[in-house]
PDB file of C-alpha atoms in Angstrom:
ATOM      1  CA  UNK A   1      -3.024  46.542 -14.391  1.00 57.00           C
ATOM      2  CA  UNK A   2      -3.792  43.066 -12.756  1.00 52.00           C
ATOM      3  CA  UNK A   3      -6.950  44.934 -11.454  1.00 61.00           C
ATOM      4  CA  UNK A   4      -8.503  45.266 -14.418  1.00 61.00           C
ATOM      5  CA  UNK A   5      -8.117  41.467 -15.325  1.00 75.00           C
ATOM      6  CA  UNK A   6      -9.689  39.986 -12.594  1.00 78.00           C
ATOM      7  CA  UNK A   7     -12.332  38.157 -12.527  1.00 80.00           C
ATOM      8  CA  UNK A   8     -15.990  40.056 -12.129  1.00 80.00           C
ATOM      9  CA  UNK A   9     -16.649  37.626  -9.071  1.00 82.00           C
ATOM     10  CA  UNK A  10     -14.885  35.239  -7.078  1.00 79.00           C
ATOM     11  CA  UNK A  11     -16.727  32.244  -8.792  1.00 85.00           C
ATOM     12  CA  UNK A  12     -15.992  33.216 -12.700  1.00 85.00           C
ATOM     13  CA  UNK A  13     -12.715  31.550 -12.741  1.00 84.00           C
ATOM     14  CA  UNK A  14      -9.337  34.461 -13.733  1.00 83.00           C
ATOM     15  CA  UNK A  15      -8.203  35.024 -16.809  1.00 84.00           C
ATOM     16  CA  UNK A  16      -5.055  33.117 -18.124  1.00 82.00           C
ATOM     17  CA  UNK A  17      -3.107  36.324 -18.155  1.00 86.00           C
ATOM     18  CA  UNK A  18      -4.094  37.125 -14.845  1.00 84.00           C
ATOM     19  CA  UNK A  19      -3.068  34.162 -13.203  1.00 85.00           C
ATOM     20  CA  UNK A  20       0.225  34.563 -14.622  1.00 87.00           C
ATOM     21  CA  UNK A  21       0.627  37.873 -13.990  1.00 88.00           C
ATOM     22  CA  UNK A  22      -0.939  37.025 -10.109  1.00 89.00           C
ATOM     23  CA  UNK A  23       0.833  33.385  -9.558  1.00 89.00           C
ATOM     24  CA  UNK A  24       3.676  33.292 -12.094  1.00 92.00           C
ATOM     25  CA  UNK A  25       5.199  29.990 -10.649  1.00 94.00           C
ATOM     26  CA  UNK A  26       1.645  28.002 -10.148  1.00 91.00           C
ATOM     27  CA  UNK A  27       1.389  29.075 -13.564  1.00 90.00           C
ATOM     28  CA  UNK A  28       4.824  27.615 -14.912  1.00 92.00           C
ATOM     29  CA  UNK A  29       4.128  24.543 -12.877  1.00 92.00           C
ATOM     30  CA  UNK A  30       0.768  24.207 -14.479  1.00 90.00           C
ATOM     31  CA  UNK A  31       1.664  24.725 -17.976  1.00 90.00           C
ATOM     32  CA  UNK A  32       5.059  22.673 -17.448  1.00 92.00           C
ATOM     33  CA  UNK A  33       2.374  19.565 -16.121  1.00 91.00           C
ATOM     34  CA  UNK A  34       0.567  19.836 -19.042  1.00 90.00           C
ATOM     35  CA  UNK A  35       3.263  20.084 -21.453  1.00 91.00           C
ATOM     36  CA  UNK A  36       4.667  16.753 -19.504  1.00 90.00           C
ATOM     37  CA  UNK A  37       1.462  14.861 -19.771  1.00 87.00           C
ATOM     38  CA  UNK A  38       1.357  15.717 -23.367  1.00 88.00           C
ATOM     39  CA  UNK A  39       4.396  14.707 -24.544  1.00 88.00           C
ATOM     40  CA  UNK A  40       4.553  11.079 -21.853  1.00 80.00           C
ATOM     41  CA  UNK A  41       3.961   8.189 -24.214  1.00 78.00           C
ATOM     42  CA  UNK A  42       1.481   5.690 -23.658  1.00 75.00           C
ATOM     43  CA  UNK A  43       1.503   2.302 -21.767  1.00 65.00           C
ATOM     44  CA  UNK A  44       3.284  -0.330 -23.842  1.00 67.00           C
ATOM     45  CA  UNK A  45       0.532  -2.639 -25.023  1.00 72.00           C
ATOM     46  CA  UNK A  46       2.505  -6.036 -24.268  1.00 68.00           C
ATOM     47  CA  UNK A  47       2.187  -5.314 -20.589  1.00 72.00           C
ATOM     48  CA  UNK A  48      -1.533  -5.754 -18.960  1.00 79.00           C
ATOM     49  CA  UNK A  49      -2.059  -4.041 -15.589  1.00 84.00           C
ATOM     50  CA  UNK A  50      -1.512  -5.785 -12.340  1.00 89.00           C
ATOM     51  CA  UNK A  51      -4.596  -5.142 -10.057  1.00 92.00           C
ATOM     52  CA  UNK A  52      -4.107  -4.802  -6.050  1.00 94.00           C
ATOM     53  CA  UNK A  53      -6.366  -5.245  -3.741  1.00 95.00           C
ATOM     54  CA  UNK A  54      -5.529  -3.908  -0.476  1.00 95.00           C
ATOM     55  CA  UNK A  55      -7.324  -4.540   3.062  1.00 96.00           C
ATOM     56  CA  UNK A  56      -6.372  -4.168   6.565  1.00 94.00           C
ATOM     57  CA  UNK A  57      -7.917  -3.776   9.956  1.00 94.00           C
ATOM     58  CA  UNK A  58      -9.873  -7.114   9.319  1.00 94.00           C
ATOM     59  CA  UNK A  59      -9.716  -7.705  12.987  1.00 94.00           C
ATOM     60  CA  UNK A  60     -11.009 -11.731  13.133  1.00 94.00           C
ATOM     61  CA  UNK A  61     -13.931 -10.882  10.785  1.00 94.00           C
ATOM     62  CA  UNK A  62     -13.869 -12.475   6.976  1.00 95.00           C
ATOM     63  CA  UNK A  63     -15.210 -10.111   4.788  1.00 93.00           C
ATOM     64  CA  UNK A  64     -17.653 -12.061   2.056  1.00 90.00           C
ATOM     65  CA  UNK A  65     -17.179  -9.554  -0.886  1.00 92.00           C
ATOM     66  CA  UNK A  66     -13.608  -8.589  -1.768  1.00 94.00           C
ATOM     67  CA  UNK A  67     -12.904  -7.398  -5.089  1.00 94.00           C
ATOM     68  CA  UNK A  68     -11.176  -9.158  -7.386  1.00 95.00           C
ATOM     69  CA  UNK A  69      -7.249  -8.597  -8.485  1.00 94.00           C
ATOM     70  CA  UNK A  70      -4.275 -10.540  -9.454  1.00 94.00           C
ATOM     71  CA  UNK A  71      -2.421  -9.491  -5.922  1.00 96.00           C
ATOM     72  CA  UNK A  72      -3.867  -9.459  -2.077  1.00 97.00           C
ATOM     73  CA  UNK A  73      -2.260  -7.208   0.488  1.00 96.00           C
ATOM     74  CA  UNK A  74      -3.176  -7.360   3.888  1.00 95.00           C
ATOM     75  CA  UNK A  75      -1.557  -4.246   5.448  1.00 92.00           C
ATOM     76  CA  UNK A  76      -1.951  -4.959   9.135  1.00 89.00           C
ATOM     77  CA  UNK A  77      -3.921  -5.925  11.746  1.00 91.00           C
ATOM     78  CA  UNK A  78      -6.016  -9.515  10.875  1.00 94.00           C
ATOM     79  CA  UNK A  79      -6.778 -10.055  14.572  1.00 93.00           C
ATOM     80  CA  UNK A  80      -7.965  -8.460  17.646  1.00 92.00           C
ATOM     81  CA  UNK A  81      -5.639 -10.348  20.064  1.00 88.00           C
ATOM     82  CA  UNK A  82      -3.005 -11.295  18.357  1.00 88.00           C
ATOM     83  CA  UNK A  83      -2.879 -15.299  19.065  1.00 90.00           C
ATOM     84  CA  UNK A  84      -1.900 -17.903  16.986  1.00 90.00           C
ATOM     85  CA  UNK A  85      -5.130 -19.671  16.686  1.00 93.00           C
ATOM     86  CA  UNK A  86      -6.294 -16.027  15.708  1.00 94.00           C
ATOM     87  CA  UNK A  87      -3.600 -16.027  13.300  1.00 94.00           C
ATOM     88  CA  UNK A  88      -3.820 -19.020  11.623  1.00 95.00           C
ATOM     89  CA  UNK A  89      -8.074 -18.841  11.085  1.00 96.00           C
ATOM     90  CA  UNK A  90      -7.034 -15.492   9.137  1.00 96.00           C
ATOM     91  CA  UNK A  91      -4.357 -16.957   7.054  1.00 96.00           C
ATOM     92  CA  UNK A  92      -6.684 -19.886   6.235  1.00 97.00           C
ATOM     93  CA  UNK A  93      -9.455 -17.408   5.258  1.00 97.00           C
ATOM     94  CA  UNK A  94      -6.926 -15.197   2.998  1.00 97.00           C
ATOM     95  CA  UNK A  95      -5.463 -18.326   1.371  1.00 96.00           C
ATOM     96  CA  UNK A  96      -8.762 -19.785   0.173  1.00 96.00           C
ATOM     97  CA  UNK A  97      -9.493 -16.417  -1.807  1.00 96.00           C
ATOM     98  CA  UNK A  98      -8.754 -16.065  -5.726  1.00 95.00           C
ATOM     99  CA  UNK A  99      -5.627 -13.881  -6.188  1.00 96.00           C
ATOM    100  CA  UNK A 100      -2.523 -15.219  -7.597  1.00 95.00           C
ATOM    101  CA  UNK A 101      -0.457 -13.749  -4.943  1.00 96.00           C
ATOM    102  CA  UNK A 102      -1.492 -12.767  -1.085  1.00 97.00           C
ATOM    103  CA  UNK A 103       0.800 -10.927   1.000  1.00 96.00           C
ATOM    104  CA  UNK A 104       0.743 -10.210   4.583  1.00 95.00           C
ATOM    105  CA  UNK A 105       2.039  -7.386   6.720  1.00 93.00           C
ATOM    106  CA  UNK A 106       1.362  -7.547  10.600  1.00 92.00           C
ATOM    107  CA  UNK A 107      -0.180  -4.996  12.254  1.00 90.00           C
ATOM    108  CA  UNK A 108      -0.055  -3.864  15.792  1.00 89.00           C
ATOM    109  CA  UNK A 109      -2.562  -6.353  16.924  1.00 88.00           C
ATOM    110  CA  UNK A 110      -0.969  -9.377  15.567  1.00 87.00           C
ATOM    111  CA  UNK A 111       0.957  -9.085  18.664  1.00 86.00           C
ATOM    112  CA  UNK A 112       2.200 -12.863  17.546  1.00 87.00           C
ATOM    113  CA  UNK A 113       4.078 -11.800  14.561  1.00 86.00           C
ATOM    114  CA  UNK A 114       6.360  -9.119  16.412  1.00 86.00           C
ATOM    115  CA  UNK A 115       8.539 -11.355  18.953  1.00 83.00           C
ATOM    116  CA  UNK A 116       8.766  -8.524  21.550  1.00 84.00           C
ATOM    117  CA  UNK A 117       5.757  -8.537  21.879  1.00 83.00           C
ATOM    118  CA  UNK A 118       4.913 -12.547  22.391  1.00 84.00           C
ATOM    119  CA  UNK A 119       5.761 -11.815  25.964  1.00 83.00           C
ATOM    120  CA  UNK A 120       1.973 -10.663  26.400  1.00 85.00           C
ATOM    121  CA  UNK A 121       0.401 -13.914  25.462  1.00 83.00           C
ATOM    122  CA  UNK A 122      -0.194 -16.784  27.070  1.00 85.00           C
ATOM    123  CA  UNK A 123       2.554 -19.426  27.694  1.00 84.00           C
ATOM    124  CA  UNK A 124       1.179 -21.903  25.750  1.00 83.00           C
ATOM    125  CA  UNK A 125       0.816 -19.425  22.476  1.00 84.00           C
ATOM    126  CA  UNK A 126       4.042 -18.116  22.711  1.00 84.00           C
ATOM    127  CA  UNK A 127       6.417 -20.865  20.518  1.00 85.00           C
ATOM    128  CA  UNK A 128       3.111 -21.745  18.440  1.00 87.00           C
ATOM    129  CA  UNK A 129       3.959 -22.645  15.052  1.00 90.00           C
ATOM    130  CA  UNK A 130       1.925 -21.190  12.020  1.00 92.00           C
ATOM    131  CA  UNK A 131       1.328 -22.245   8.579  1.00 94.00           C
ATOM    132  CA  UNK A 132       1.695 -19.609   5.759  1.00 94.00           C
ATOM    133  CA  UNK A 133       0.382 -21.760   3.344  1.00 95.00           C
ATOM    134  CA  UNK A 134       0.996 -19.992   0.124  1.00 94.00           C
ATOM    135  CA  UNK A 135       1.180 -16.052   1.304  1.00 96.00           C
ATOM    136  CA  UNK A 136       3.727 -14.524   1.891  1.00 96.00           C
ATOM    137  CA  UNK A 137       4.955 -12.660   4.881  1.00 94.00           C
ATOM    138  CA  UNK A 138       7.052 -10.053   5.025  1.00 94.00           C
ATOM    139  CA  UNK A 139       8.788  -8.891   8.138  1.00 91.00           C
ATOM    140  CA  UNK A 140      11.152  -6.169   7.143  1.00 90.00           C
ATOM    141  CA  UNK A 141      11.412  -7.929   3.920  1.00 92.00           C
ATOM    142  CA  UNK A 142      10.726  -7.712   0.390  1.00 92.00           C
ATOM    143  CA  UNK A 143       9.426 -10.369  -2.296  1.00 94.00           C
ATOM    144  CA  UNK A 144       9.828 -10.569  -6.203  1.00 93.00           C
ATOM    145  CA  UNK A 145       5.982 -11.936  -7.405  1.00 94.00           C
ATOM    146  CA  UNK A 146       5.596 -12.824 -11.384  1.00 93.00           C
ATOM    147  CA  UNK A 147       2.271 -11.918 -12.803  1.00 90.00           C
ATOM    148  CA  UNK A 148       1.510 -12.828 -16.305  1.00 80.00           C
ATOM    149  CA  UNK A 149       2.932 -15.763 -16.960  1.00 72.00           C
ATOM    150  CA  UNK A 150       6.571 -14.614 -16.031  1.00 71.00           C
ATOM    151  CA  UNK A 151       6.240 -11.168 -18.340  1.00 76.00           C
ATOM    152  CA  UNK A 152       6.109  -8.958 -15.365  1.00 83.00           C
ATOM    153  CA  UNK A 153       7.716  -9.142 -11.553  1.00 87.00           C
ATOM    154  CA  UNK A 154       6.334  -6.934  -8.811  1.00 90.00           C
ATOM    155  CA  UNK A 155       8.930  -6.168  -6.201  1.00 92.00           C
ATOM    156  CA  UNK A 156       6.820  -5.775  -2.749  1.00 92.00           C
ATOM    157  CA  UNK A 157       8.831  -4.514   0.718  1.00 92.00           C
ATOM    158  CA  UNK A 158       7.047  -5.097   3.952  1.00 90.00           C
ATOM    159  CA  UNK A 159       7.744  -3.423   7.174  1.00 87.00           C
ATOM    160  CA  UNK A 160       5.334  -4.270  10.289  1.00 84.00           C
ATOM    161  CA  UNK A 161       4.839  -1.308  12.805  1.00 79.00           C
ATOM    162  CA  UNK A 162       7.357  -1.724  15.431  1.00 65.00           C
ATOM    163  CA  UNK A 163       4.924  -2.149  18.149  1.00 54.00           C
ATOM    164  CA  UNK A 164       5.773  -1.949  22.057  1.00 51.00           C
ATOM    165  CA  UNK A 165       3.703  -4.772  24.181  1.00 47.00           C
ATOM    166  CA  UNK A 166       0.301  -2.784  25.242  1.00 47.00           C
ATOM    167  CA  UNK A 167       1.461   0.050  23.402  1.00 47.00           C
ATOM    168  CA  UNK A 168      -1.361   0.197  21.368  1.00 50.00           C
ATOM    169  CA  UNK A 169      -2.190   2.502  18.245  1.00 49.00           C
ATOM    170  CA  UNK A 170       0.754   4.589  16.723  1.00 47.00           C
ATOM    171  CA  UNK A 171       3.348   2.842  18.871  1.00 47.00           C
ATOM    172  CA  UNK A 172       5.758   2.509  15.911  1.00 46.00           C
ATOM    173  CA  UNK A 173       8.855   4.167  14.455  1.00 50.00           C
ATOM    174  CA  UNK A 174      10.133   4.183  10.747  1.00 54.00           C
ATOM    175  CA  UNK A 175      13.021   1.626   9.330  1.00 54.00           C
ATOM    176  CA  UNK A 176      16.190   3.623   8.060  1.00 54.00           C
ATOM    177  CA  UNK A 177      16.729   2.120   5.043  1.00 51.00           C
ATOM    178  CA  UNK A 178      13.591   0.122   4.731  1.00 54.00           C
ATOM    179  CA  UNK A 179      13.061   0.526   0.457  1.00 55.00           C
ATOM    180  CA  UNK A 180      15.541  -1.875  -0.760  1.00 54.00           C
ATOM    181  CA  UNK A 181      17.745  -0.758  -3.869  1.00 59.00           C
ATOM    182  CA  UNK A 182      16.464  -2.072  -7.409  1.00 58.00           C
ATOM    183  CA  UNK A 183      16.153  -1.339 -10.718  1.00 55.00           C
ATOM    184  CA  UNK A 184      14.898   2.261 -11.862  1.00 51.00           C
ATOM    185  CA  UNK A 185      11.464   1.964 -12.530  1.00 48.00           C
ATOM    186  CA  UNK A 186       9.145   4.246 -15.204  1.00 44.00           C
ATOM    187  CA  UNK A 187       5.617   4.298 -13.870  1.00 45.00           C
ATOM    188  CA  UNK A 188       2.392   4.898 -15.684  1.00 41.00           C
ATOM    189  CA  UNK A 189       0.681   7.893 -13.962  1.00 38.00           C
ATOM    190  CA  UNK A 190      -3.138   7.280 -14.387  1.00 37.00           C
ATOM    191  CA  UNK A 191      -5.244  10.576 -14.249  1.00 34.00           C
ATOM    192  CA  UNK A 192      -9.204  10.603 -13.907  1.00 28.00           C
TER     193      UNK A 192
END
């Protein structure tokens, strides 16, 4: 019976019934998706869109053309060796750039920021001090940010790779535990 609903050729795409007769729980899933995204109401109009901007892997260099957003993320890895002089040249680059919020993770070359791993620098680099200016850092921590004038808070966890000294790349285990409890959220699923 399915036989003689197939498709002629392999590019003509099947025939509804035979895809449920062929795939009866893609098909549910399918149909149940749809039937979802029908029915989902829209965004509430009072509440504009927050725009991230996420880099990483800058390694020392400062990028000229970053797009523009109402919240920065740097998600690991500003420098190349890790120092504090290194450090603090990327921090002053990120903090002179137009987003209402910035917010750095470290990454497994900011060997600085992890304090195992300060061991590997030089004496003199290891009780540096650094100033954060106004990003925020977040060490196996989280942040509330208002955008909008106080209308809407963005609740941000950060958890740095926990990097061995001259372990290099993927030298880094998960947190237990690391998403921090908060209120239920309903996102807005966006669909191109």
């Amino acid at each position: 019976m399915t036989s003689l609903l197939a498709p002629r050729s392999p590019f003509d795409p099947p025939p509804l019934l035979h895809t449920i007769l062929t795939q009866p729980v893609k098909s549910l899933i399918r149909i149940a998706d749809f039937a979802i995204s029908c029915l989902r109401t829209p965004p509430t109009r009072g509440s504009p869109p927050i725009r991230i901007v996420c880099i990483s892997d800058t390694h020392c260099l400062q990028p000229e053309h970053i797009p523009p957003g109402d919240l920065l993320i740097h998600a690991g890895d500003l420098t190349n060796a890790g120092t504090p002089a290194e450090i603090q040249t990327q921090i002053d680059w990120l903090n002179a750039l137009d987003f209402q919020h910035k917010v750095i993770i470290a990454g497994n070359h900011d060997t600085y920021l992890d304090p195992r791993s300060r061991r590997t620098l030089a004496p003199a680099d290891r009780n540096a001090q650094l100033d954060w200016k106004s990003l925020h850092y977040l060490q196996h921590s989280s942040v509330t940010l208002p955008f909008h004038s106080g209308n809407r808070d963005l609740r941000i966890y950060g958890a740095p790779p926990k990097s061995r000294p001259a372990a290099g790349k993927n030298s880094h285990s998960s947190t237990p535990g690391a998403v921090t409890p908060g209120p239920k959220l309903s996102p807005t699923i966006l669909r191109s």
